[in-house]
Amino acid sequence: MRLSILAAALALGFATPAAAQAPVSPVPVSAPAPADVATPEAIVAALYDVISGDAGVARDWDRFRSLFHSTARLAPSGATREGQGVVRSITPDEYITRSEPLLVAEGFHEREIARRPERFGRIVHVWSTYESLHSLSDPQPFARGINSIQLFNDGARWWIISVYWQAETPAAPIPAEYLPPTG
């Protein structure tokens, strides 16, 4: 008897209700500009554009939010002083709260310098190599790295599902295959 109760409890515990299996419907904060979400290339370009700007220039956070699926996450990664790898998963709104003061105070321009897309059906994964500058007139970037961007098309538009990134360091230089061709 106890075994049958335990088996039933386990079966119920692992059973997934039909509603939980249904896809999550995205609900953007504001309607996106159709051109921003028309193609994988356009949504990645819009992402870089919306976070970039000179010191003192406010960012269009409604536009930023409109690019992301309601389940989206951003995940900066790096290493501690001791060399242990770390990653933090944040929502687009948490990114805004954490990043806005620094972006506006110091100026921040992130631009794509190379791209490696991979596509299957409605999903696209983009390896997007970037460089960061405080001002477009800076002679050299202050940082470079790679964004791993996952995109989804619901049949009407593209959505950012996640942006996971790591900055380049002396211990982790960007591999040649992720840099622009030379020559």
mmCIF file of C-alpha atoms in Angstrom:
data_model
loop_
_atom_site.group_PDB
_atom_site.id
_atom_site.type_symbol
_atom_site.label_atom_id
_atom_site.label_comp_id
_atom_site.label_asym_id
_atom_site.label_seq_id
_atom_site.Cartn_x
_atom_site.Cartn_y
_atom_site.Cartn_z
ATOM 1 C CA MET A 1 0.000 0.000 0.000
ATOM 2 C CA ARG A 2 2.753 2.446 0.938
ATOM 3 C CA LEU A 3 4.574 1.736 -2.315
ATOM 4 C CA SER A 4 1.478 2.465 -4.412
ATOM 5 C CA ILE A 5 0.920 5.767 -2.549
ATOM 6 C CA LEU A 6 4.579 6.669 -3.041
ATOM 7 C CA ALA A 7 4.395 5.741 -6.738
ATOM 8 C CA ALA A 8 1.232 7.836 -7.190
ATOM 9 C CA ALA A 9 2.789 10.794 -5.369
ATOM 10 C CA LEU A 10 5.917 10.588 -7.521
ATOM 11 C CA ALA A 11 3.848 10.326 -10.713
ATOM 12 C CA LEU A 12 1.843 13.408 -9.735
ATOM 13 C CA GLY A 13 4.991 15.251 -8.733
ATOM 14 C CA PHE A 14 6.617 14.651 -12.106
ATOM 15 C CA ALA A 15 3.474 15.141 -14.167
ATOM 16 C CA THR A 16 3.470 18.433 -16.043
ATOM 17 C CA PRO A 17 0.123 20.148 -16.439
ATOM 18 C CA ALA A 18 -0.878 20.890 -20.024
ATOM 19 C CA ALA A 19 -0.854 24.624 -19.299
ATOM 20 C CA ALA A 20 2.789 24.429 -18.222
ATOM 21 C CA GLN A 21 3.696 22.848 -21.571
ATOM 22 C CA ALA A 22 2.148 25.666 -23.598
ATOM 23 C CA PRO A 23 4.634 28.204 -25.001
ATOM 24 C CA VAL A 24 5.027 31.444 -23.084
ATOM 25 C CA SER A 25 3.486 34.341 -24.996
ATOM 26 C CA PRO A 26 5.794 37.344 -25.155
ATOM 27 C CA VAL A 27 4.340 40.649 -24.058
ATOM 28 C CA PRO A 28 6.641 43.538 -24.939
ATOM 29 C CA VAL A 29 6.494 46.700 -22.832
ATOM 30 C CA SER A 30 6.049 48.734 -26.004
ATOM 31 C CA ALA A 31 5.583 47.797 -29.625
ATOM 32 C CA PRO A 32 8.907 47.383 -31.400
ATOM 33 C CA ALA A 33 9.827 49.263 -34.516
ATOM 34 C CA PRO A 34 9.059 46.692 -37.243
ATOM 35 C CA ALA A 35 12.494 47.238 -38.795
ATOM 36 C CA ASP A 36 14.179 46.368 -35.455
ATOM 37 C CA VAL A 37 12.689 42.864 -35.330
ATOM 38 C CA ALA A 38 12.374 41.951 -39.027
ATOM 39 C CA THR A 39 15.555 39.874 -39.319
ATOM 40 C CA PRO A 40 18.227 38.393 -37.065
ATOM 41 C CA GLU A 41 20.684 40.977 -38.380
ATOM 42 C CA ALA A 42 18.274 43.831 -37.642
ATOM 43 C CA ILE A 43 17.546 42.823 -34.042
ATOM 44 C CA VAL A 44 21.256 42.416 -33.243
ATOM 45 C CA ALA A 45 21.964 45.826 -34.811
ATOM 46 C CA ALA A 46 19.106 47.342 -32.776
ATOM 47 C CA LEU A 47 20.533 45.830 -29.583
ATOM 48 C CA TYR A 48 23.950 47.401 -30.176
ATOM 49 C CA ASP A 49 22.387 50.700 -31.218
ATOM 50 C CA VAL A 50 20.084 51.065 -28.215
ATOM 51 C CA ILE A 51 22.758 50.508 -25.558
ATOM 52 C CA SER A 52 25.235 52.826 -27.276
ATOM 53 C CA GLY A 53 25.526 56.564 -26.772
ATOM 54 C CA ASP A 54 27.765 59.376 -25.648
ATOM 55 C CA ALA A 55 28.157 60.510 -22.041
ATOM 56 C CA GLY A 56 25.066 62.349 -20.845
ATOM 57 C CA VAL A 57 22.803 60.752 -23.475
ATOM 58 C CA ALA A 58 19.836 58.770 -22.133
ATOM 59 C CA ARG A 59 19.126 55.411 -23.724
ATOM 60 C CA ASP A 60 15.730 54.427 -25.155
ATOM 61 C CA TRP A 61 14.924 51.695 -22.651
ATOM 62 C CA ASP A 62 11.438 51.090 -24.074
ATOM 63 C CA ARG A 63 13.074 50.225 -27.378
ATOM 64 C CA PHE A 64 15.536 47.975 -25.513
ATOM 65 C CA ARG A 65 12.715 46.140 -23.711
ATOM 66 C CA SER A 66 10.776 45.688 -26.976
ATOM 67 C CA LEU A 67 13.574 43.515 -28.365
ATOM 68 C CA PHE A 68 13.388 40.911 -25.593
ATOM 69 C CA HIS A 69 11.039 37.973 -25.115
ATOM 70 C CA SER A 70 9.245 37.981 -21.750
ATOM 71 C CA THR A 71 11.432 35.045 -20.626
ATOM 72 C CA ALA A 72 14.715 36.642 -21.764
ATOM 73 C CA ARG A 73 17.880 36.778 -19.718
ATOM 74 C CA LEU A 74 21.206 38.545 -19.989
ATOM 75 C CA ALA A 75 24.241 36.788 -18.555
ATOM 76 C CA PRO A 76 27.551 38.541 -18.055
ATOM 77 C CA SER A 77 30.384 36.141 -17.300
ATOM 78 C CA GLY A 78 33.964 36.472 -16.228
ATOM 79 C CA ALA A 79 36.321 35.371 -13.505
ATOM 80 C CA THR A 80 37.056 36.303 -9.922
ATOM 81 C CA ARG A 81 40.497 37.561 -8.863
ATOM 82 C CA GLU A 82 41.247 33.963 -7.940
ATOM 83 C CA GLY A 83 40.436 32.832 -11.477
ATOM 84 C CA GLN A 84 37.146 31.082 -10.724
ATOM 85 C CA GLY A 85 34.570 31.437 -13.502
ATOM 86 C CA VAL A 86 31.386 33.304 -12.604
ATOM 87 C CA VAL A 87 28.156 34.124 -14.407
ATOM 88 C CA ARG A 88 25.125 36.165 -13.370
ATOM 89 C CA SER A 89 21.679 35.813 -14.946
ATOM 90 C CA ILE A 90 19.650 39.024 -15.006
ATOM 91 C CA THR A 91 16.460 40.287 -16.621
ATOM 92 C CA PRO A 92 16.476 43.145 -19.129
ATOM 93 C CA ASP A 93 15.115 45.456 -16.395
ATOM 94 C CA GLU A 94 17.901 44.414 -14.018
ATOM 95 C CA TYR A 95 20.392 45.171 -16.774
ATOM 96 C CA ILE A 96 18.886 48.653 -17.129
ATOM 97 C CA THR A 97 19.048 49.302 -13.381
ATOM 98 C CA ARG A 98 22.659 48.094 -13.116
ATOM 99 C CA SER A 99 24.037 49.593 -16.334
ATOM 100 C CA GLU A 100 22.218 52.867 -16.967
ATOM 101 C CA PRO A 101 24.183 55.048 -14.505
ATOM 102 C CA LEU A 102 27.548 53.945 -15.908
ATOM 103 C CA LEU A 103 26.476 54.035 -19.571
ATOM 104 C CA VAL A 104 25.208 57.608 -19.256
ATOM 105 C CA ALA A 105 28.007 58.866 -16.982
ATOM 106 C CA GLU A 106 30.956 57.544 -18.984
ATOM 107 C CA GLY A 107 29.523 57.105 -22.458
ATOM 108 C CA PHE A 108 29.436 53.670 -24.022
ATOM 109 C CA HIS A 109 29.443 52.505 -27.601
ATOM 110 C CA GLU A 110 29.466 48.808 -28.337
ATOM 111 C CA ARG A 111 29.847 47.800 -31.939
ATOM 112 C CA GLU A 112 29.969 44.479 -33.673
ATOM 113 C CA ILE A 113 33.255 43.753 -35.439
ATOM 114 C CA ALA A 114 32.581 40.148 -36.525
ATOM 115 C CA ARG A 115 29.647 37.715 -36.607
ATOM 116 C CA ARG A 116 29.126 33.951 -36.859
ATOM 117 C CA PRO A 117 25.429 33.064 -37.141
ATOM 118 C CA GLU A 118 24.004 29.545 -36.977
ATOM 119 C CA ARG A 119 20.370 28.899 -37.872
ATOM 120 C CA PHE A 120 17.912 26.064 -37.541
ATOM 121 C CA GLY A 121 14.215 26.704 -38.231
ATOM 122 C CA ARG A 122 12.928 29.415 -35.910
ATOM 123 C CA ILE A 123 16.105 29.717 -33.848
ATOM 124 C CA VAL A 124 19.329 31.558 -34.550
ATOM 125 C CA HIS A 125 22.496 31.616 -32.496
ATOM 126 C CA VAL A 126 24.820 34.539 -33.195
ATOM 127 C CA TRP A 127 28.419 34.679 -32.025
ATOM 128 C CA SER A 128 28.902 38.442 -32.149
ATOM 129 C CA THR A 129 32.375 39.809 -31.471
ATOM 130 C CA TYR A 130 32.267 43.344 -30.116
ATOM 131 C CA GLU A 131 34.468 46.223 -29.154
ATOM 132 C CA SER A 132 33.547 48.877 -26.582
ATOM 133 C CA LEU A 133 34.432 52.569 -26.639
ATOM 134 C CA HIS A 134 33.444 55.472 -24.408
ATOM 135 C CA SER A 135 33.212 57.752 -27.467
ATOM 136 C CA LEU A 136 33.216 56.986 -31.176
ATOM 137 C CA SER A 137 36.252 59.274 -31.457
ATOM 138 C CA ASP A 138 38.334 57.067 -29.112
ATOM 139 C CA PRO A 139 41.433 55.812 -30.939
ATOM 140 C CA GLN A 140 41.225 52.339 -29.346
ATOM 141 C CA PRO A 141 38.469 50.287 -27.689
ATOM 142 C CA PHE A 142 38.699 49.912 -23.913
ATOM 143 C CA ALA A 143 37.289 46.381 -24.127
ATOM 144 C CA ARG A 144 36.456 43.597 -26.561
ATOM 145 C CA GLY A 145 34.608 40.349 -26.152
ATOM 146 C CA ILE A 146 32.038 37.976 -27.557
ATOM 147 C CA ASN A 147 28.257 38.072 -27.168
ATOM 148 C CA SER A 148 26.451 34.761 -27.532
ATOM 149 C CA ILE A 149 22.978 35.846 -28.655
ATOM 150 C CA GLN A 150 20.032 33.462 -28.971
ATOM 151 C CA LEU A 151 17.108 34.570 -31.123
ATOM 152 C CA PHE A 152 13.622 33.158 -31.738
ATOM 153 C CA ASN A 153 11.093 33.860 -34.474
ATOM 154 C CA ASP A 154 7.433 33.389 -33.541
ATOM 155 C CA GLY A 155 6.251 33.753 -37.141
ATOM 156 C CA ALA A 156 5.657 37.484 -36.819
ATOM 157 C CA ARG A 157 8.991 38.833 -35.566
ATOM 158 C CA TRP A 158 12.375 38.039 -33.999
ATOM 159 C CA TRP A 159 12.915 38.048 -30.231
ATOM 160 C CA ILE A 160 16.078 38.051 -28.152
ATOM 161 C CA ILE A 161 15.921 35.071 -25.803
ATOM 162 C CA SER A 162 19.337 35.541 -24.230
ATOM 163 C CA VAL A 163 22.553 37.492 -24.434
ATOM 164 C CA TYR A 164 25.480 35.785 -22.733
ATOM 165 C CA TRP A 165 28.863 37.472 -22.920
ATOM 166 C CA GLN A 166 32.461 37.354 -21.873
ATOM 167 C CA ALA A 167 35.046 40.109 -22.189
ATOM 168 C CA GLU A 168 38.428 39.375 -23.657
ATOM 169 C CA THR A 169 41.304 39.127 -21.168
ATOM 170 C CA PRO A 170 45.010 38.332 -21.512
ATOM 171 C CA ALA A 171 44.193 34.822 -20.277
ATOM 172 C CA ALA A 172 41.243 34.498 -22.695
ATOM 173 C CA PRO A 173 42.013 36.307 -25.969
ATOM 174 C CA ILE A 174 39.424 36.263 -28.739
ATOM 175 C CA PRO A 175 40.174 33.335 -31.088
ATOM 176 C CA ALA A 176 41.104 34.290 -34.659
ATOM 177 C CA GLU A 177 37.974 32.660 -36.098
ATOM 178 C CA TYR A 178 35.834 35.147 -34.151
ATOM 179 C CA LEU A 179 37.715 38.209 -35.417
ATOM 180 C CA PRO A 180 37.280 40.065 -38.719
ATOM 181 C CA PRO A 181 39.282 38.614 -41.617
ATOM 182 C CA THR A 182 42.654 40.268 -42.047
ATOM 183 C CA GLY A 183 44.226 41.335 -45.291
#
